[in-house]
Coordinates of C-alpha atoms and ligand atoms in Angstrom, one line a residue:
M1 CA -121.5 -201.3 10.0
N2 CA -124.7 -198.3 9.3
P3 CA -124.5 -195.5 10.9
N4 CA -127.7 -194.7 10.0
L5 CA -129.8 -193.3 13.4
A6 CA -132.8 -195.2 11.6
Q7 CA -131.0 -198.9 12.9
M8 CA -131.6 -197.5 16.1
L9 CA -135.2 -197.6 16.2
V10 CA -135.0 -201.0 14.2
R11 CA -132.8 -202.4 17.4
T12 CA -135.2 -201.4 19.4
A13 CA -138.7 -202.8 18.2
R14 CA -136.6 -206.1 18.1
A15 CA -135.6 -205.6 21.9
Y16 CA -138.5 -204.3 23.0
P17 CA -141.8 -204.4 20.5
D18 CA -144.0 -204.5 22.7
Q19 CA -143.7 -201.2 24.9
A20 CA -145.0 -197.6 24.5
A21 CA -143.2 -196.1 22.2
L22 CA -145.6 -192.5 21.6
Y23 CA -148.5 -190.5 23.7
L24 CA -150.6 -188.1 22.7
G25 CA -151.3 -186.3 26.5
T26 CA -151.3 -190.3 28.3
E27 CA -153.1 -191.5 25.6
A28 CA -151.0 -194.4 23.9
L29 CA -150.6 -194.5 20.6
C30 CA -148.7 -196.7 18.9
T31 CA -145.5 -200.0 20.1
F32 CA -142.0 -199.1 19.4
E33 CA -143.2 -202.3 17.1
Q34 CA -145.4 -200.5 15.5
L35 CA -143.8 -197.9 15.5
A36 CA -140.6 -199.6 13.8
D37 CA -143.3 -200.4 11.2
R38 CA -145.1 -197.2 10.2
V39 CA -141.5 -195.8 9.2
A40 CA -140.2 -198.4 7.6
R41 CA -143.9 -198.1 5.0
C42 CA -142.8 -194.1 5.3
A43 CA -139.4 -194.3 3.7
C44 CA -141.0 -196.6 1.0
G45 CA -143.4 -193.8 0.6
L46 CA -140.9 -191.0 0.5
R47 CA -138.6 -192.6 -1.7
D48 CA -141.4 -194.8 -4.4
W49 CA -144.3 -192.6 -4.0
L50 CA -142.6 -189.5 -4.3
G51 CA -140.1 -190.3 -5.9
L52 CA -137.1 -188.8 -3.3
H53 CA -133.6 -189.0 -3.7
A54 CA -130.9 -190.2 -0.6
G55 CA -129.9 -186.2 0.4
D56 CA -132.4 -184.9 -0.8
R57 CA -134.1 -182.5 2.2
V58 CA -137.7 -182.6 3.5
A59 CA -139.1 -179.7 5.7
L60 CA -141.2 -180.8 9.0
I61 CA -143.1 -177.5 9.6
M62 CA -145.7 -178.7 12.7
K63 CA -145.5 -177.5 16.4
N64 CA -144.7 -180.5 18.3
C65 CA -147.1 -183.8 17.4
P66 CA -147.3 -187.5 17.3
Q67 CA -146.4 -187.5 13.7
Y68 CA -142.5 -185.4 14.4
V69 CA -141.2 -188.5 15.8
E70 CA -142.5 -191.2 12.6
L71 CA -142.0 -188.2 10.0
L72 CA -138.1 -187.4 11.8
Y73 CA -137.3 -191.8 11.5
G74 CA -138.8 -192.2 8.2
I75 CA -137.0 -189.9 6.6
W76 CA -134.0 -191.2 7.9
H77 CA -134.3 -194.0 7.1
A78 CA -134.8 -193.6 3.2
G79 CA -132.1 -192.4 3.6
L80 CA -133.0 -189.0 3.2
C81 CA -132.1 -185.4 5.6
A82 CA -134.9 -183.2 8.0
V83 CA -135.4 -179.6 8.2
P84 CA -136.8 -178.9 10.9
I85 CA -138.4 -175.5 11.2
N86 CA -139.7 -173.4 13.4
A87 CA -143.4 -173.1 12.7
R88 CA -143.3 -169.9 14.1
L89 CA -141.7 -168.0 12.1
H90 CA -142.5 -165.7 9.8
P91 CA -143.9 -167.4 6.3
R92 CA -140.9 -165.4 4.7
E93 CA -138.8 -166.6 7.0
I94 CA -140.0 -170.1 6.7
Q95 CA -139.9 -169.5 2.4
G96 CA -136.4 -168.6 3.0
I97 CA -135.5 -171.8 4.2
M98 CA -137.5 -173.8 2.2
Q99 CA -135.3 -171.9 -1.1
D100 CA -132.0 -171.7 1.3
S101 CA -132.0 -175.5 1.6
G102 CA -133.9 -176.7 -1.6
A103 CA -136.1 -178.8 1.0
R104 CA -138.1 -181.1 -2.4
L105 CA -141.4 -181.9 0.2
G106 CA -142.3 -179.7 3.1
F107 CA -144.6 -181.7 6.4
V108 CA -147.3 -178.9 7.6
A109 CA -150.2 -179.1 10.5
D110 CA -153.4 -177.3 9.4
A111 CA -152.3 -174.5 10.6
E112 CA -149.4 -173.9 8.6
A113 CA -151.0 -174.8 4.9
E114 CA -150.9 -171.4 3.8
A115 CA -147.1 -171.4 4.8
V116 CA -145.6 -172.2 2.2
P117 CA -147.2 -170.6 -1.0
G118 CA -145.1 -172.5 -3.9
A119 CA -143.5 -175.5 -2.4
R120 CA -144.8 -178.8 -2.3
T121 CA -146.5 -179.8 0.9
I122 CA -148.3 -182.3 2.9
V123 CA -150.9 -182.0 5.3
V124 CA -149.9 -183.8 7.9
G125 CA -153.7 -186.7 8.7
S126 CA -154.7 -185.2 5.1
T127 CA -156.0 -188.4 2.4
D128 CA -152.0 -188.1 0.9
Y129 CA -150.3 -188.1 4.1
H130 CA -152.1 -191.7 4.8
A131 CA -151.2 -192.6 1.6
L132 CA -147.3 -192.1 2.2
F133 CA -147.7 -195.3 4.6
A134 CA -149.4 -197.5 2.2
A135 CA -146.6 -198.8 1.0
H136 CA -144.8 -202.1 2.2
G137 CA -142.0 -201.1 4.2
M138 CA -138.1 -201.2 3.3
P139 CA -134.5 -201.9 5.3
V140 CA -132.9 -199.0 6.4
T141 CA -130.8 -197.6 3.5
D142 CA -127.2 -197.4 4.2
V143 CA -125.3 -194.4 4.0
A144 CA -122.2 -192.6 4.8
E145 CA -121.2 -192.3 8.4
D146 CA -121.2 -188.1 6.6
A147 CA -124.6 -188.3 5.5
L148 CA -126.5 -185.3 6.8
A149 CA -129.6 -186.1 8.7
W150 CA -130.3 -182.5 9.7
L151 CA -130.0 -179.3 8.5
F152 CA -130.6 -177.2 12.0
Y153 CA -130.9 -173.6 10.6
T154 CA -130.0 -171.5 13.5
S155 CA -129.2 -167.3 11.7
G156 CA -126.2 -166.0 12.0
T157 CA -125.1 -162.5 13.2
T158 CA -124.7 -161.8 9.9
G159 CA -128.8 -162.3 9.9
K160 CA -129.4 -164.9 7.3
P161 CA -130.2 -168.5 8.5
K162 CA -127.0 -170.6 8.0
G163 CA -127.8 -174.5 7.8
V164 CA -125.6 -176.0 10.6
M165 CA -125.3 -179.2 8.6
L166 CA -125.4 -182.3 11.3
S167 CA -123.8 -185.5 10.2
H168 CA -125.6 -189.6 11.0
R169 CA -122.1 -189.8 13.0
N170 CA -122.9 -186.1 14.7
L171 CA -125.8 -187.0 16.0
T172 CA -124.7 -190.5 17.2
A173 CA -121.8 -189.5 19.1
M174 CA -124.7 -186.5 20.3
S175 CA -126.4 -189.4 21.4
R176 CA -124.1 -191.6 23.2
A177 CA -122.3 -188.5 25.3
Y178 CA -126.1 -187.6 26.5
A179 CA -126.3 -190.4 27.9
S180 CA -123.1 -191.3 29.7
A181 CA -123.1 -188.2 30.8
V182 CA -126.9 -186.3 31.5
T183 CA -129.0 -188.8 32.6
R184 CA -128.6 -192.1 31.6
V185 CA -131.8 -194.1 29.5
V186 CA -133.9 -197.1 30.6
P187 CA -136.3 -198.8 28.8
G188 CA -139.8 -197.4 30.1
D189 CA -138.5 -193.9 30.8
S190 CA -140.2 -191.7 29.1
L191 CA -139.4 -187.9 27.5
I192 CA -141.8 -185.4 27.2
H193 CA -141.8 -182.6 24.5
A194 CA -142.5 -179.3 25.9
A195 CA -139.6 -177.1 23.9
P196 CA -140.2 -177.1 20.2
M197 CA -139.1 -180.4 18.6
S198 CA -137.8 -178.5 15.6
H199 CA -134.8 -177.2 17.7
G200 CA -134.1 -178.8 21.5
S201 CA -136.5 -181.4 22.2
G202 CA -136.1 -183.2 18.8
L203 CA -132.8 -184.0 19.3
Y204 CA -133.2 -185.8 22.6
V205 CA -135.7 -187.9 20.7
V206 CA -132.7 -189.7 19.2
P207 CA -130.9 -190.8 22.8
H208 CA -134.5 -192.0 24.3
I209 CA -135.1 -193.7 21.1
A210 CA -132.1 -195.4 20.7
E211 CA -133.0 -196.8 25.2
G212 CA -137.3 -197.7 24.8
A213 CA -138.5 -194.4 26.6
S214 CA -141.5 -193.1 24.9
Q215 CA -141.8 -190.4 23.3
V216 CA -144.9 -187.7 25.0
I217 CA -146.0 -184.8 23.2
P218 CA -148.3 -182.6 24.8
P219 CA -151.7 -182.2 23.4
S220 CA -151.4 -178.5 23.6
G221 CA -148.4 -179.1 21.0
G222 CA -146.1 -176.9 23.1
F223 CA -145.3 -175.3 26.7
N224 CA -148.2 -174.9 29.2
V225 CA -146.7 -175.3 33.1
A226 CA -150.7 -176.5 34.0
E227 CA -150.3 -179.6 31.2
L228 CA -146.9 -180.3 31.7
A229 CA -147.0 -180.7 35.3
G230 CA -150.2 -183.5 34.8
L231 CA -147.5 -185.5 31.8
V232 CA -144.6 -185.6 34.7
A233 CA -147.2 -187.2 36.7
A234 CA -149.1 -189.4 34.5
H235 CA -146.0 -190.9 33.6
Q236 CA -143.4 -192.9 34.1
R237 CA -139.5 -191.4 35.0
P238 CA -140.1 -188.9 33.0
S239 CA -137.2 -185.9 31.0
F240 CA -137.9 -183.1 29.7
F241 CA -135.9 -180.3 27.6
A242 CA -136.6 -176.9 29.6
A243 CA -135.1 -173.7 28.9
P244 CA -134.2 -171.4 31.5
T245 CA -136.9 -169.4 31.3
M246 CA -139.6 -172.6 31.3
L247 CA -138.0 -173.9 34.5
N248 CA -138.8 -170.9 36.5
R249 CA -142.4 -171.2 35.1
L250 CA -142.5 -174.5 36.8
V251 CA -140.5 -173.3 39.7
E252 CA -143.5 -171.2 40.1
Y253 CA -146.3 -173.2 39.2
A254 CA -144.8 -175.8 41.6
R255 CA -145.1 -173.4 44.6
R256 CA -148.1 -172.2 44.0
T257 CA -150.0 -175.4 43.3
R258 CA -147.8 -177.6 45.6
A259 CA -147.2 -179.8 42.7
D260 CA -145.8 -183.3 42.9
F261 CA -142.9 -183.5 40.9
S262 CA -141.6 -187.3 43.2
N263 CA -142.0 -188.7 39.6
L264 CA -139.9 -186.8 37.9
K265 CA -136.0 -188.5 36.4
A266 CA -135.2 -184.8 35.3
V267 CA -135.2 -181.5 34.2
V268 CA -132.4 -180.9 31.5
C269 CA -131.6 -176.9 31.5
G270 CA -129.8 -175.2 29.0
G271 CA -130.1 -172.8 25.8
A272 CA -129.9 -170.1 28.3
P273 CA -127.2 -169.1 31.1
L274 CA -129.4 -171.0 34.5
Y275 CA -128.6 -168.2 36.9
V276 CA -127.9 -169.9 40.3
E277 CA -130.3 -168.4 42.0
D278 CA -133.0 -170.3 40.3
E279 CA -131.1 -173.1 39.9
I280 CA -131.2 -173.4 44.0
A281 CA -134.9 -172.2 43.4
A282 CA -135.5 -175.2 41.2
I283 CA -133.8 -178.0 43.6
E284 CA -135.5 -177.0 46.6
C285 CA -139.4 -176.8 44.6
V286 CA -138.3 -180.5 42.1
G287 CA -135.7 -182.1 43.8
P288 CA -132.6 -183.2 43.1
R289 CA -133.1 -183.6 39.0
I290 CA -132.0 -180.1 38.1
A291 CA -129.3 -181.3 34.8
Q292 CA -127.4 -179.0 33.1
I293 CA -126.2 -179.1 28.8
Y294 CA -124.0 -176.5 27.3
G295 CA -124.5 -177.0 23.8
Q296 CA -125.3 -174.7 20.5
G297 CA -126.8 -176.3 17.0
E298 CA -123.0 -176.5 15.8
S299 CA -122.1 -179.2 18.8
P300 CA -125.8 -180.1 19.8
M301 CA -126.3 -179.8 23.0
T302 CA -123.0 -181.5 23.7
I303 CA -120.5 -179.0 24.4
T304 CA -120.3 -179.9 28.7
A305 CA -122.9 -180.8 30.6
Q306 CA -123.8 -181.0 34.8
P307 CA -125.7 -183.9 35.6
P308 CA -128.7 -183.8 38.4
H309 CA -126.2 -186.1 40.4
E310 CA -123.4 -183.1 40.6
I311 CA -125.6 -179.8 40.4
A312 CA -126.8 -182.1 43.8
R313 CA -124.0 -182.5 45.1
A314 CA -122.9 -178.4 44.6
Y315 CA -126.1 -177.9 46.8
A316 CA -125.7 -179.8 48.9
V317 CA -122.0 -178.7 49.9
G318 CA -122.5 -175.2 48.9
D319 CA -120.5 -174.9 45.8
L320 CA -122.1 -171.7 44.3
K321 CA -119.0 -171.6 41.6
A322 CA -120.1 -175.2 41.1
L323 CA -123.2 -174.3 40.3
A324 CA -122.8 -171.0 38.7
S325 CA -120.5 -173.4 35.5
V326 CA -122.3 -175.2 32.7
G327 CA -119.9 -178.5 34.0
R328 CA -117.4 -180.9 32.2
T329 CA -117.3 -181.5 28.8
L330 CA -119.0 -184.6 27.8
P331 CA -116.8 -188.0 26.8
G332 CA -114.9 -187.9 22.9
V333 CA -116.2 -183.9 23.2
E334 CA -112.7 -181.6 23.6
I335 CA -112.8 -178.0 24.6
R336 CA -110.4 -175.1 24.5
I337 CA -109.8 -172.1 25.7
A338 CA -108.4 -169.7 23.6
D339 CA -107.2 -166.4 22.7
A340 CA -108.0 -164.2 19.5
D341 CA -105.1 -166.4 17.6
D342 CA -106.5 -169.6 18.6
R343 CA -103.8 -170.2 20.8
A344 CA -104.5 -171.9 24.2
L345 CA -105.3 -169.6 27.1
P346 CA -104.0 -171.5 31.1
V347 CA -106.8 -172.6 33.7
G348 CA -109.2 -169.8 34.9
E349 CA -108.2 -167.4 32.2
I350 CA -111.6 -165.9 30.0
G351 CA -111.4 -166.3 26.3
E352 CA -113.1 -168.1 23.2
V353 CA -114.7 -171.4 23.9
L354 CA -113.4 -173.5 20.8
V355 CA -114.6 -177.2 20.7
R356 CA -113.3 -180.2 18.6
G357 CA -115.4 -183.8 18.8
P358 CA -117.5 -186.1 16.5
T359 CA -120.5 -183.8 17.6
V360 CA -119.3 -180.9 16.0
M361 CA -121.0 -180.6 12.4
Q362 CA -120.1 -180.7 9.0
G363 CA -120.1 -176.8 8.4
Y364 CA -123.2 -174.5 6.9
W365 CA -124.9 -175.6 4.1
N366 CA -124.3 -174.0 0.9
N367 CA -121.9 -171.9 2.3
P368 CA -118.2 -172.4 2.6
E369 CA -117.2 -168.9 3.8
A370 CA -118.8 -168.6 7.1
S371 CA -118.1 -172.2 7.6
A372 CA -114.7 -172.2 7.0
A373 CA -114.2 -168.4 9.3
T374 CA -116.3 -170.9 12.6
L375 CA -113.7 -174.2 11.8
R376 CA -110.7 -172.5 10.8
N377 CA -107.5 -174.2 12.3
G378 CA -109.6 -177.5 13.5
W379 CA -112.0 -176.0 15.8
L380 CA -115.7 -175.3 16.2
H381 CA -115.6 -171.6 17.2
T382 CA -118.6 -171.4 19.8
G383 CA -118.7 -167.1 20.1
D384 CA -119.3 -167.6 23.3
V385 CA -116.3 -166.8 26.0
G386 CA -115.7 -168.6 29.4
C387 CA -112.9 -169.8 31.2
L388 CA -111.9 -173.7 32.4
D389 CA -111.0 -174.1 36.4
E390 CA -108.7 -176.8 38.0
Q391 CA -111.2 -180.1 37.6
G392 CA -112.5 -179.1 34.1
Q393 CA -115.7 -177.3 34.8
L394 CA -116.3 -174.5 32.9
T395 CA -118.1 -170.6 33.5
L396 CA -119.6 -168.4 30.5
K397 CA -119.0 -165.4 30.9
D398 CA -120.9 -163.6 27.9
R399 CA -122.2 -165.5 24.8
S400 CA -122.1 -164.3 22.0
K401 CA -121.7 -161.3 22.5
D402 CA -124.4 -160.2 20.4
T403 CA -127.1 -163.1 20.7
I404 CA -130.7 -162.0 22.1
I405 CA -132.5 -165.5 24.4
S406 CA -136.3 -164.5 24.9
G407 CA -138.3 -166.8 26.0
G408 CA -135.3 -169.2 25.2
S409 CA -135.4 -168.1 21.7
N410 CA -132.3 -166.6 19.9
I411 CA -132.8 -163.8 18.5
Y412 CA -130.6 -162.2 16.1
P413 CA -130.2 -158.3 16.7
R414 CA -128.9 -157.7 12.8
E415 CA -132.0 -159.7 11.7
V416 CA -134.4 -157.3 12.6
E417 CA -132.2 -154.1 11.8
D418 CA -132.3 -155.4 8.2
A419 CA -135.5 -155.3 8.4
L420 CA -136.5 -152.3 10.5
L421 CA -133.4 -150.7 8.3
A422 CA -136.2 -151.1 5.2
H423 CA -137.5 -148.9 6.2
A424 CA -137.5 -145.5 3.9
A425 CA -137.6 -143.4 7.3
V426 CA -134.8 -145.2 8.6
A427 CA -131.1 -143.7 8.3
E428 CA -129.4 -146.2 11.0
V429 CA -130.7 -149.2 13.8
S430 CA -129.0 -151.4 16.2
V431 CA -130.8 -153.6 17.9
L432 CA -130.2 -155.3 21.3
G433 CA -131.3 -156.8 24.4
R434 CA -132.4 -155.4 28.2
S435 CA -133.1 -158.1 30.8
H436 CA -136.9 -158.6 31.5
P437 CA -137.9 -160.7 34.5
V438 CA -139.3 -162.8 33.4
W439 CA -138.6 -163.5 29.2
G440 CA -134.6 -162.9 30.1
E441 CA -134.0 -160.6 28.1
E442 CA -136.4 -158.2 25.2
V443 CA -135.6 -157.0 21.8
V444 CA -134.8 -153.5 22.3
A445 CA -134.3 -150.6 19.1
V446 CA -132.1 -147.6 18.6
V447 CA -133.1 -146.1 15.6
V448 CA -131.9 -142.9 13.6
L449 CA -134.6 -141.1 11.5
K450 CA -133.6 -140.1 8.1
A451 CA -133.6 -135.8 8.9
G452 CA -136.4 -135.0 8.7
M453 CA -138.8 -137.7 8.9
R454 CA -140.9 -138.6 11.7
M455 CA -142.2 -142.2 12.9
T456 CA -143.8 -143.6 15.9
R457 CA -143.4 -146.9 18.2
S458 CA -147.0 -148.5 16.4
E459 CA -145.8 -148.0 12.4
L460 CA -142.5 -149.5 13.3
D461 CA -144.5 -152.2 15.0
Q462 CA -146.4 -153.3 11.9
W463 CA -143.6 -152.9 10.0
C464 CA -142.2 -155.5 11.6
L465 CA -144.7 -157.6 11.7
H466 CA -145.2 -157.5 8.1
R467 CA -141.3 -159.1 8.0
I468 CA -140.0 -160.8 11.0
A469 CA -142.0 -163.1 13.4
R470 CA -144.1 -161.7 16.2
F471 CA -141.4 -162.6 18.6
K472 CA -138.5 -161.2 17.1
R473 CA -140.3 -156.6 17.3
P474 CA -138.6 -155.1 19.3
K475 CA -140.8 -154.4 22.2
A476 CA -138.9 -150.7 23.0
Y477 CA -137.7 -148.5 20.3
L478 CA -135.1 -145.6 21.4
F479 CA -134.7 -142.8 19.2
V480 CA -131.9 -141.2 18.5
E481 CA -129.7 -139.1 16.9
A482 CA -126.9 -141.0 16.2
L483 CA -125.2 -143.9 16.9
P484 CA -122.1 -144.3 19.0
K485 CA -119.3 -145.9 17.2
N486 CA -115.9 -146.6 16.7
S487 CA -112.8 -145.3 14.4
N488 CA -113.7 -148.1 11.5
G489 CA -117.4 -147.5 11.9
K490 CA -118.7 -149.8 14.3
V491 CA -121.3 -149.4 16.1
L492 CA -120.6 -149.5 20.2
K493 CA -123.3 -152.1 21.2
T494 CA -121.7 -151.7 24.9
A495 CA -122.3 -148.3 24.8
L496 CA -125.9 -148.3 23.5
R497 CA -126.6 -150.9 26.4
E498 CA -124.9 -148.5 29.1
L499 CA -126.9 -146.3 27.7
L500 CA -130.1 -148.2 28.3
A501 CA -129.3 -149.7 31.6
Q502 CA -129.6 -146.0 32.7
G503 CA -133.1 -145.9 31.6
G504 CA -132.1 -144.8 27.8
E505 CA -134.8 -142.2 27.3
Q506 CA -133.6 -139.8 30.0
A507 CA -129.6 -140.6 28.6
N508 CA -128.3 -137.3 26.1
A509 CA -127.8 -138.7 22.9
R510 CA -126.4 -136.3 21.8
T511 CA -123.2 -137.7 22.6
W512 CA -122.3 -139.4 20.4
R513 CA -122.3 -136.6 18.4
W514 CA -119.4 -135.7 19.8
Q515 CA -118.1 -139.4 19.4
L516 CA -118.9 -139.0 15.9
A517 CA -117.4 -135.4 15.6
Ligands
LIG601 P1 -128.3 -172.7 19.5 O1 -128.0 -172.6 18.9 O2 -130.4 -171.6 18.9 O3 -128.5 -173.9 20.4 O4 -128.0 -171.3 20.5 C1 -126.9 -171.7 21.4 C2 -126.4 -170.1 22.6 O5 -126.7 -170.6 23.4 C3 -124.9 -171.6 22.6 O6 -123.7 -170.4 21.6 C4 -124.9 -170.5 23.9 O7 -124.9 -169.0 23.9 C5 -125.9 -169.9 24.7 N1 -126.2 -171.2 26.3 C6 -126.5 -172.9 25.3 N2 -126.4 -173.6 26.7 C7 -126.7 -172.7 27.5 C8 -125.7 -172.7 29.0 N3 -125.9 -173.2 29.8 N4 -125.6 -171.7 29.5 C9 -125.3 -170.5 29.2 N5 -125.6 -170.4 27.5 C10 -125.7 -171.2 26.3

């Protein structure tokens, strides 16, 4: 059997040819039969007109748009690998990913056309774009189970973006796990893409296309809470993925406007900690329709999950422990809580979360050292810390310590540190997250300047603007004489966190001189 993900669309188009496949807002754009036809033509255009070969990488650098779906499936249908890239990244970051992945082609929206000078690009909606669909279709390309479907770029803590290699088998396993343990998808359901399709939301396309659910693209191309509420009311049994900060904004909106969410099937929340009080507020606002997932690019969407009925039951009986957990492992996925030597720890003990199963990535693209370190001893090392209870529920205690999650986006301190360290006046820097009522966390940079140098917050801000995405820029700077370090010379971020918790600026940074001495 051909494990190509595009087979799922072919199957759905045969079973439900007249079902609406794609909406832009409330406007139906095509049926599943029409979508499958366009996808087969697109695949033919990519292979015959553009001369791409099986395994070639094709980048998608667009905010959410209806074409995302036909391109993703066209790429798979042709046996190629998609490289979805967050269009909000800095052009330098986009170029870095294009180069690292060796993408032979990139699809861009008008606004991003300038972002990738030197790369071969096609602007969505252009004459070239339409020409891509001129050919007759072709059968779905046979691929091996481990053939790459999606290179998922996530910045490592080393700061250099790493391409997580996800195969057709990985995404098929992810899709099955979702449908059996998160929500059961039925034909005529809909999926609203309010979160970026280059990241979380795009993966949800797979289980929903497999079962004949429509994809709904908000005209804004992203998250606008009023627009989202309108789309929920207009569509049939809608679900959507939301980072916790998005859920909180939805709750705030629902309280203010008394918007009706009775139509909603599920909000699938994940990507960052969902605090119990926020979870309860959400249930009280939108009803027993909240699901939670815990996953990471390296095992997308699928390490553990809590379906809506389990969260609703925990809420009904006041089981705060269950509400604070991220649920149980998905079918076919195994987790182990391990000590530093990968030995399994007993129930209740806290250790690193390790994962094994068909959803676990093939490794990092062109990065055997990082792959070996993360996939050692046959287990994916998530970098997350947690514990299991007797019922198999996982509670996360901390995430990979240094990652900052601001507004649902991951920001890796090292990358920001690297940008700041490139400045001639900066001697040392450490970047960390400080809790923020709206964004979850905000980026703070603790900076040591070179002797005799002076620097202002706005000068460093300007410097960052030219080097990294806007959302990764520090929102506050703290200038100190020295950074606290352990005997190996590693910066003690815990000490810095304490300093920030105490109000930072008032603390006596000279203490660290004593520690260094
Ligand atoms: P990413 O690879 O960008 O999807 O980020 C994955 C990381 O987000 C995980 O390793 C966790 O640290 C964190 N994460 C994902 N889901 C949850 C969740 N439900 N609760 C807490 N943290 C989560």
